[in-house]
XYZ file of C-alpha atoms in Angstrom:
472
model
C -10.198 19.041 30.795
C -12.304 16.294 29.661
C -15.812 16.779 28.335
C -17.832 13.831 27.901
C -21.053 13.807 25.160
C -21.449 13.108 21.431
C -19.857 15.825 19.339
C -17.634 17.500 22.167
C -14.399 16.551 21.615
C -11.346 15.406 24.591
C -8.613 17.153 24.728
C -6.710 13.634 25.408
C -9.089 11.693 22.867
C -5.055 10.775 21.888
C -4.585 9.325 25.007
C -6.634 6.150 24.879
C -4.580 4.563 22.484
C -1.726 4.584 24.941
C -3.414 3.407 27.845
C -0.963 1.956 30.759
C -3.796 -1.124 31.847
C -6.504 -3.042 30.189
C -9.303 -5.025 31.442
C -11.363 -7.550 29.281
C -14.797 -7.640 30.635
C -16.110 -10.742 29.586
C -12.635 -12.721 29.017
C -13.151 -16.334 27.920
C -11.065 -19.632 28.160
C -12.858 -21.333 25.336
C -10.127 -20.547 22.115
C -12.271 -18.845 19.152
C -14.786 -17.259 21.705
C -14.641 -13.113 21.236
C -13.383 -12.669 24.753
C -10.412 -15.512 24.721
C -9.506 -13.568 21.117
C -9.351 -10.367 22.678
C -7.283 -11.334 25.417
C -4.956 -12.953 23.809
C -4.221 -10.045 21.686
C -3.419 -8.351 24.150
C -0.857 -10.895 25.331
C 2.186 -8.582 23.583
C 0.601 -5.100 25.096
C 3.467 -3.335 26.625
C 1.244 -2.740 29.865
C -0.828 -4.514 32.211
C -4.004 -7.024 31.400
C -6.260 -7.944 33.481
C -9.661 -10.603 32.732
C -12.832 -10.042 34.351
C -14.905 -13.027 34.785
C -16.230 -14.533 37.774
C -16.109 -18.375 36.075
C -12.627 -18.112 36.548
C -9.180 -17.514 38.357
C -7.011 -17.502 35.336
C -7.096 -17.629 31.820
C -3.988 -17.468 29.411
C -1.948 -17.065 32.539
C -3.498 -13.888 33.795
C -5.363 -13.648 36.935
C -9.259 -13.076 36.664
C -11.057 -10.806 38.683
C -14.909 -11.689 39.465
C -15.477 -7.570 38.917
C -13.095 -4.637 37.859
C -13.970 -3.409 41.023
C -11.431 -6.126 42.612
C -8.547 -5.408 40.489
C -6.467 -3.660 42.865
C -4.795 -1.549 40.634
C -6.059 1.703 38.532
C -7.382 0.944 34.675
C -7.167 2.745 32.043
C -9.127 1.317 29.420
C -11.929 -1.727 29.489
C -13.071 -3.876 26.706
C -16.153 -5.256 27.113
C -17.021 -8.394 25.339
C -20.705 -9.658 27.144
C -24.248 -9.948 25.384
C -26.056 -6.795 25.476
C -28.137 -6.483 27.866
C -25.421 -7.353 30.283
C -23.185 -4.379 29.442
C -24.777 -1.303 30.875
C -23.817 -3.123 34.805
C -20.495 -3.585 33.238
C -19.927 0.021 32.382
C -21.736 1.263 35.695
C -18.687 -0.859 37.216
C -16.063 0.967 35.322
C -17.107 4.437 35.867
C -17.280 3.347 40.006
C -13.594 2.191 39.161
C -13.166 5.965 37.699
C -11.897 4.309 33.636
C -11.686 6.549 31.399
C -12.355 4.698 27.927
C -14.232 2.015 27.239
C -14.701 -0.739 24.164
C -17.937 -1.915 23.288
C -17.375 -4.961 21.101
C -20.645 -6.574 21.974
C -23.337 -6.310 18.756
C -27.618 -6.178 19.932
C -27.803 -2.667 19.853
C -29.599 0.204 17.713
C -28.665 -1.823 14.526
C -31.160 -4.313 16.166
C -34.055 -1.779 16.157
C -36.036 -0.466 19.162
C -34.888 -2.722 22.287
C -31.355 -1.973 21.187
C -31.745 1.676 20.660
C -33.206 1.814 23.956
C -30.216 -0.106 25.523
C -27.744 2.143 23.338
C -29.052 5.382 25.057
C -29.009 3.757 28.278
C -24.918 2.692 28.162
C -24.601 6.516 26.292
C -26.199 8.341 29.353
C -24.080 5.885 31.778
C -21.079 7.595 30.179
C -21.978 10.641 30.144
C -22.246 10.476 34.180
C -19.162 8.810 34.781
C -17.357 11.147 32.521
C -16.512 7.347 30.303
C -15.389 8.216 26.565
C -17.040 5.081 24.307
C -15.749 3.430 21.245
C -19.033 1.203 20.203
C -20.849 -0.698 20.610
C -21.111 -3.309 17.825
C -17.233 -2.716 16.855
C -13.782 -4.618 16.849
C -12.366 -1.499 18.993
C -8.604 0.540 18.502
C -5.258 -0.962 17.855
C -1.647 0.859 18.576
C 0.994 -1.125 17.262
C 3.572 0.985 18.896
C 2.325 -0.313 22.421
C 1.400 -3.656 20.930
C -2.100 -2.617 21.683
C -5.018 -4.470 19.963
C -8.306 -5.111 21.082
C -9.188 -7.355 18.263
C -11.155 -10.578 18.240
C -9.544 -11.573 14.932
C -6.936 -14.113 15.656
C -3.507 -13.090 14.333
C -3.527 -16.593 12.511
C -6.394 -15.719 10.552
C -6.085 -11.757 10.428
C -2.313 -10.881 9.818
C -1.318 -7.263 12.277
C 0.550 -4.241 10.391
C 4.113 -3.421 11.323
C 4.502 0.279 12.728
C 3.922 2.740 10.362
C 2.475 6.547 9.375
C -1.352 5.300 8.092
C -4.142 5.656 10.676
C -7.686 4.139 9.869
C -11.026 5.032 11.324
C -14.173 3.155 10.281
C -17.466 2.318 11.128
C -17.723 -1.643 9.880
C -15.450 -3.755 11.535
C -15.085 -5.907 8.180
C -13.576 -3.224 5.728
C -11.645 -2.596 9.024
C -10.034 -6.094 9.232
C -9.874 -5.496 4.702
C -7.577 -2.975 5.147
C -5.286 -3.764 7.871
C -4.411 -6.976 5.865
C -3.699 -4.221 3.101
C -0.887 -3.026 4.891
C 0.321 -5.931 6.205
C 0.860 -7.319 3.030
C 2.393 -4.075 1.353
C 4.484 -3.092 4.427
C 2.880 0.457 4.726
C 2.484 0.030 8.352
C -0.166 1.179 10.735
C 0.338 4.070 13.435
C -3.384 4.221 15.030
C -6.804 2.036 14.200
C -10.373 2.792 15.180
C -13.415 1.146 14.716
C -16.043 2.627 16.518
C -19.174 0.677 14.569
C -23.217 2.345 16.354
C -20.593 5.419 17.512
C -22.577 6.147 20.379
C -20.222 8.078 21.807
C -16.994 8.743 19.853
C -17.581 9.577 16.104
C -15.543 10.846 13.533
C -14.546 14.192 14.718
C -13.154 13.009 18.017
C -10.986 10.883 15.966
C -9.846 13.043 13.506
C -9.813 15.891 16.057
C -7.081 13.744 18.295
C -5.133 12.446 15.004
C -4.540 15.641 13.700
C -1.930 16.252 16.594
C -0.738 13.132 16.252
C 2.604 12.604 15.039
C 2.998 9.252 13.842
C 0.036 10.033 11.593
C 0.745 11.393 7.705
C -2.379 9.820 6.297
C -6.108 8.724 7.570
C -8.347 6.277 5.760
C -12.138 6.061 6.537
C -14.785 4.220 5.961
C -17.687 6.448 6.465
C -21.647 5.619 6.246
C -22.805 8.500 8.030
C -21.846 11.713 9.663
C -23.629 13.117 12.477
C -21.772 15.550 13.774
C -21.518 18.824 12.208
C -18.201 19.921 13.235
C -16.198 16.961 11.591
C -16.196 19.176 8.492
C -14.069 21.829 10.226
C -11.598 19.168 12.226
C -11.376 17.756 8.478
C -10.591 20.939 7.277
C -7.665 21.468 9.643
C -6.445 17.975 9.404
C -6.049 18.084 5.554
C -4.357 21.168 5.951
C -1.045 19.288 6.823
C -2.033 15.544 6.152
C -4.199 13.427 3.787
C -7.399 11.674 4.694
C -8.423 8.905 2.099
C -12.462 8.588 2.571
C -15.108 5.300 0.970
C -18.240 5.466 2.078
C -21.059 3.213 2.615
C -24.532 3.400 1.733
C -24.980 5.181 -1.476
C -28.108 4.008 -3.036
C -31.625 3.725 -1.538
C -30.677 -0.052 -1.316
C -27.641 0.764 0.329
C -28.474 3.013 2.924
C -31.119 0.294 4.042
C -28.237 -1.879 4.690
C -26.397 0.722 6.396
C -29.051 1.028 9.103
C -29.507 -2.222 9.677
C -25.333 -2.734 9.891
C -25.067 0.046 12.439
C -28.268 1.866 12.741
C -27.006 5.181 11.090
C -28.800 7.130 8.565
C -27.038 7.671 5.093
C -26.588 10.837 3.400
C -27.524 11.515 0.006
C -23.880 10.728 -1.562
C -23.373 13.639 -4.211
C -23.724 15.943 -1.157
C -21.597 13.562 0.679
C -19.163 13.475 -2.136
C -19.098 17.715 -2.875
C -18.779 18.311 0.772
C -15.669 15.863 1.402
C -13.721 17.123 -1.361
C -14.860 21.101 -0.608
C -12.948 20.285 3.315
C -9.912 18.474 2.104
C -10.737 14.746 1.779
C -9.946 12.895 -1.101
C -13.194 10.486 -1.694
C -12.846 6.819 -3.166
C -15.328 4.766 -5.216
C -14.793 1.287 -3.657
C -12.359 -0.206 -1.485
C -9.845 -1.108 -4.455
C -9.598 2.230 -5.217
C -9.269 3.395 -1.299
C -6.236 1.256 -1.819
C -4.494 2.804 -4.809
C -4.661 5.742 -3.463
C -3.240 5.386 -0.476
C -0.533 3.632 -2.224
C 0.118 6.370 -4.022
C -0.050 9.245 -1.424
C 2.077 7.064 0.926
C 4.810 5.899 -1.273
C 4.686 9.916 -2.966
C 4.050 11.648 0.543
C 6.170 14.171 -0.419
C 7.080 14.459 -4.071
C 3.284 14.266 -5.241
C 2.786 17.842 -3.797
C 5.096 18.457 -6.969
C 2.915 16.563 -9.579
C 1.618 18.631 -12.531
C -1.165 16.376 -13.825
C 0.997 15.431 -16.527
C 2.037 11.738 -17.443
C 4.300 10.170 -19.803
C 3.944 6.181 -20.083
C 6.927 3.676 -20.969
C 5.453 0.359 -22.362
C 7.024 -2.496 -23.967
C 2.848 -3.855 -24.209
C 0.988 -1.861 -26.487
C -2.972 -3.108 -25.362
C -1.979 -2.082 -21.643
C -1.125 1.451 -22.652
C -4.075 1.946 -25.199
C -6.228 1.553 -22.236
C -4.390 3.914 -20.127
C -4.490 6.554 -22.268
C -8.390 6.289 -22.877
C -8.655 6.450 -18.757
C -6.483 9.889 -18.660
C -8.234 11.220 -21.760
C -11.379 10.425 -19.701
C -9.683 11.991 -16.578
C -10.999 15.084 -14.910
C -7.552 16.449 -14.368
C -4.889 14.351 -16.025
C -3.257 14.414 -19.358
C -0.359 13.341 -21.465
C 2.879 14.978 -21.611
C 4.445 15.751 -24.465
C 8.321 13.250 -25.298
C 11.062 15.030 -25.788
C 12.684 14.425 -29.441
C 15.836 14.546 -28.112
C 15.306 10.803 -26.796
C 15.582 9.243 -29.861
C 18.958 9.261 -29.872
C 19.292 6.966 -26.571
C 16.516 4.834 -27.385
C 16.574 1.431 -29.520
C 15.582 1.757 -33.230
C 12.447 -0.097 -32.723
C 11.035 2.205 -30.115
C 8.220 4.237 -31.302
C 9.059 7.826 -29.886
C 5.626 9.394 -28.422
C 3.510 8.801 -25.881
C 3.355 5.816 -24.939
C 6.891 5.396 -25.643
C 6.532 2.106 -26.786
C 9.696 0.210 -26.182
C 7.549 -3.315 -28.002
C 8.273 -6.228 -26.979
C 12.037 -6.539 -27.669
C 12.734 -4.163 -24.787
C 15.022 -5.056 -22.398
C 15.403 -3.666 -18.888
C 18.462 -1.576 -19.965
C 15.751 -0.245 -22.310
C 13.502 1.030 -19.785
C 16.561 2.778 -17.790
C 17.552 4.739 -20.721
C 13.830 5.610 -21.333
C 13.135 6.287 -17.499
C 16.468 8.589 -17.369
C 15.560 10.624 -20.594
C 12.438 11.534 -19.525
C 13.259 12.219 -16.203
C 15.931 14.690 -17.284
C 13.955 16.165 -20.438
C 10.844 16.930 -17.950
C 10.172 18.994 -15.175
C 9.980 17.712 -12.035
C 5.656 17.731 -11.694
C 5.795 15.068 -14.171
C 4.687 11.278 -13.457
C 6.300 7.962 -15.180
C 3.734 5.140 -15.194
C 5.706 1.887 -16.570
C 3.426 -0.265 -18.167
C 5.578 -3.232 -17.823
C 4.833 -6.881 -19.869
C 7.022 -9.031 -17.097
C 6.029 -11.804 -19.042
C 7.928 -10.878 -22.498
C 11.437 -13.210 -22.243
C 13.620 -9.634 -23.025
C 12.070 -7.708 -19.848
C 11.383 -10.709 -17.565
C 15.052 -11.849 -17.598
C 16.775 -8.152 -17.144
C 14.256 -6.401 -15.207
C 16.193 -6.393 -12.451
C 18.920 -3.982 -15.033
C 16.148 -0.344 -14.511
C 16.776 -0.208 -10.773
C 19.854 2.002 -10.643
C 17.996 4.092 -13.259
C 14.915 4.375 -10.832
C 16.965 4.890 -7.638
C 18.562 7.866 -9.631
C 15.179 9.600 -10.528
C 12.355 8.880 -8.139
C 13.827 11.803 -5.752
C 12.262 14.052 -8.588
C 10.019 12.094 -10.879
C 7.056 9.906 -9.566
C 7.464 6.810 -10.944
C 4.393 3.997 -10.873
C 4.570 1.063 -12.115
C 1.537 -0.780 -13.839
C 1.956 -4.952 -14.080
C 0.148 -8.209 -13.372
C 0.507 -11.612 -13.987
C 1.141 -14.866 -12.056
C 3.445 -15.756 -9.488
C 6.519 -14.674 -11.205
C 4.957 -11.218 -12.297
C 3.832 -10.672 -8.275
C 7.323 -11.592 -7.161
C 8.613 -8.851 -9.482
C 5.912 -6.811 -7.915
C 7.194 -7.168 -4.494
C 10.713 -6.312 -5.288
C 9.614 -3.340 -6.887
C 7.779 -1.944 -3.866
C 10.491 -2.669 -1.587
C 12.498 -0.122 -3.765
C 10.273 2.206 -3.315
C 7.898 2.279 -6.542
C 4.575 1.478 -6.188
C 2.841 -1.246 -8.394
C -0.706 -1.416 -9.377
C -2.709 -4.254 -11.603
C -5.299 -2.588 -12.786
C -4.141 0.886 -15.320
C -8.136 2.054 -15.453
C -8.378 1.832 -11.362
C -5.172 3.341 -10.931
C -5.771 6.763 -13.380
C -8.792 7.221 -11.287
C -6.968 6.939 -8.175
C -4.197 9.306 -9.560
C -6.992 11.847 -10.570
C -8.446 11.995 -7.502
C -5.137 12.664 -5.412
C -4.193 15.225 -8.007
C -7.502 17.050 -7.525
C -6.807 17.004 -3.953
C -3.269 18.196 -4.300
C -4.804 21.115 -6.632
C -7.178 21.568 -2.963
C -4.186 22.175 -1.011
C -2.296 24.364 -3.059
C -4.895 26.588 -3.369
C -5.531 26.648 0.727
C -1.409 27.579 0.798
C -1.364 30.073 -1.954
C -4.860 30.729 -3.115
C -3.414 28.840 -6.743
C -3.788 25.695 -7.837
């Protein structure tokens, strides 16, 4: 049974991202305008479109309707792309046609001040009589790449679209939105759901988090967050992270910050230590910037399994001394994190100019055949909770030109051992990069950003252990 109002959650919340029809209210024939965009991402939606604007009888090849009230078919979901003060006849419209969700794309609202906090509650209490669940306003709406469902206004030729995969993202500013879903198109993580549900007049946080948690395609939820309020997202947080990971940034953590929050979507920051304490205390691992959202999501997804195994411990393989020197300071200044100790027993498979501790500095000479003897020894001389970083010089003629010579070593011991690689460089070095990640192995550019990001998901890994066993 459905229950319509801020903070009570649907029972098929899940189902609007599989909706069978879509209308855009407010569809446009002029290319770059937001409602031509939206339809025409919705050109590969494995469903029915329909446009909704009287100017017209067609646009893109789909038949336009003056009203949704003459589409003669049922509707699942409307998008609704017209200036503000047009939308509450809109939405009167679709909750006569009986839809069930709508997407408020149109900005003017709350974040505006008083006229568009008045209009806000006005399109809030027209849902709440026709039983209409909202995602907005001011917000670039939900995506399902499974159903080729997007209700974006980003073109795909300037925004690239994610390939299927297990990371869902909820957040309330469109832009770190469209920041992250060109994150995993690049990287090939994949998206299963999106959300962007900007003033959240309706649907907030817990409804999302409430539907994803029984949603299968899900293993991992970013956020960005810059303001929670609705009290029972802690305990839908709680449950999700029982089973999953959520990954959370938020917004608006200074007094300078929090001013810019309200006047992005009208919400009222919390004080962020609170913030901070409480998201960890329910399960969430929290992020210090958006960089660092995306290590560790790199890290959780490419480790989804084998990190629930990780120790703390780390042992780094070098062949670039500098690199390593500030690694180590980052895990000595680590919360939870710390180096493990080398086997002696490696000496024996290692080249005499390797300098036997940790870092196991292979210098400069090292080859790639270097770095699979190294990888294998400590793989086999360490239990399996312990993490490899490779802090690899791609530039150095030995490693660039046999790199290629440590993959059957890494194939062989990332079913036990975490292995992360740590590189950057130019075009050649990213290249490298690339391959690497299609093995499997995740590479980072920055050692300092990803220790933090590592000692964050450990802490959090310590958080679930202790909800499974009461130990950490």
């Amino acid at each position: 049974m459905q229950q319509n109002g801020i903070g009570q959650s649907s029972p098929d919340i899940l189902s609007m991202f599989y909706p069978k029809s879509v209308a855009v209210i407010g569809a446009s024939a002029t290319p770059r305008k937001i409602g031509h965009e939206i339809l025409k991402s919705l050109l590969k939606f494995k469903g029915r479109v329909y446009a909704v604007n009287p100017n017209y009888d067609e646009i893109l090849g789909i038949k336009c309707y003056p009203s949704v009230l003459n589409i003669p078919a049922s509707i699942d979901l409307c998008v609704i792309a017209l200036p503000a003060q047009k939308v509450p006849s809109a939405l009167v419209e679709c909750g006569k046609k009986g839809i069930r969700y709508a997407v408020i794309v149109s900005g003017g609202f709350k974040e505006i001040g008083d006229v568009g906090a008045k209009l806000e509650r006005e399109i809030t209490s027209i849902g709440k009589k026709f039983g209409i669940r909202i995602i907005g306003p001011n917000c670039i709406g939900i995506a399902n790449p499974k159903i080729g469902l997007y209700t974006f206004f980003q073109p795909e030729d300037f925004m690239e679209r994610p390939a299927e995969g297990a990371i869902s993202v909820m957040t309330q500013s469109g832009t770190v939105g469209c920041i992250i879903l060109e994150f995993l198109a690049y990287t090939g993580i994949g998206l299963a759901k999106f959300v962007s549900y900007g003033n959240k007049c309706d649907i907030d946080e817990y409804d999302v988090i409430s539907a994803l948690k029984n949603d299968n395609d899900t293993r991992i939820l970013v956020g960005y967050i810059e303001s929670f309020d609705n009290p029972n997202v802690l305990s839908a947080m709680k449950e999700f992270c029982k089973n999953k990971y959520m990954i959370v940034v938020k917004g608006g953590r200074t007094k300078e910050g929090t001013s810019a929050v309200k006047s992005h979507t009208g919400a009222l920051a919390e004080d962020y230590r609170v913030f901070r304490g409480v998201i960890k205390q329910h399960g969430g691992i929290v992020v210090d910037s958006i960089d660092e959202l995306k290590y560790s999501l790199k890290i959780v997804n490419f480790y989804y399994e084998l990190i629930e195994k990780f120790n703390g411990k780390i042992v780094i393989i070098t062949n670039g001394a500098g690199l390593s020197v500030i690694t180590v300071d980052s895990i000595a200044n680590s919360k939870y994190l710390s180096l493990a100790s080398v086997d002696k027993k490696l000496r024996s498979s290692l080249p005499e100019y390797a300098i036997l501790s940790n870092p196991l500095d292979l210098t400069g000479s090292a080859t790639g055949e270097d770095f699979a003897r190294a990888i294998m020894g400590v793989s086999e001389t360490s239990d399996g909770g312990t993490a490899i970083i490779l802090n690899m010089v791609l530039q150095d003629a030995p490693l660039g030109g046999s790199w290629q010579t440590m993959i059957s070593a890494i194939k062989q011991c990332m079913e036990k051992t975490m292995i992360l690689a740590c590189a950057d460089g130019g075009e050649f070095t990213m290249g490298v990069t690339r391959d690497f990640e299609a093995l499997g192995v995740p590479v980072f550019s920055n050692p300092v950003l990803l220790i933090s990001a590592l000692d964050k998901v450990y802490e959090n890994v310590r958080w679930k252990r202790y909800e499974k066993t009461g130990r950490d």
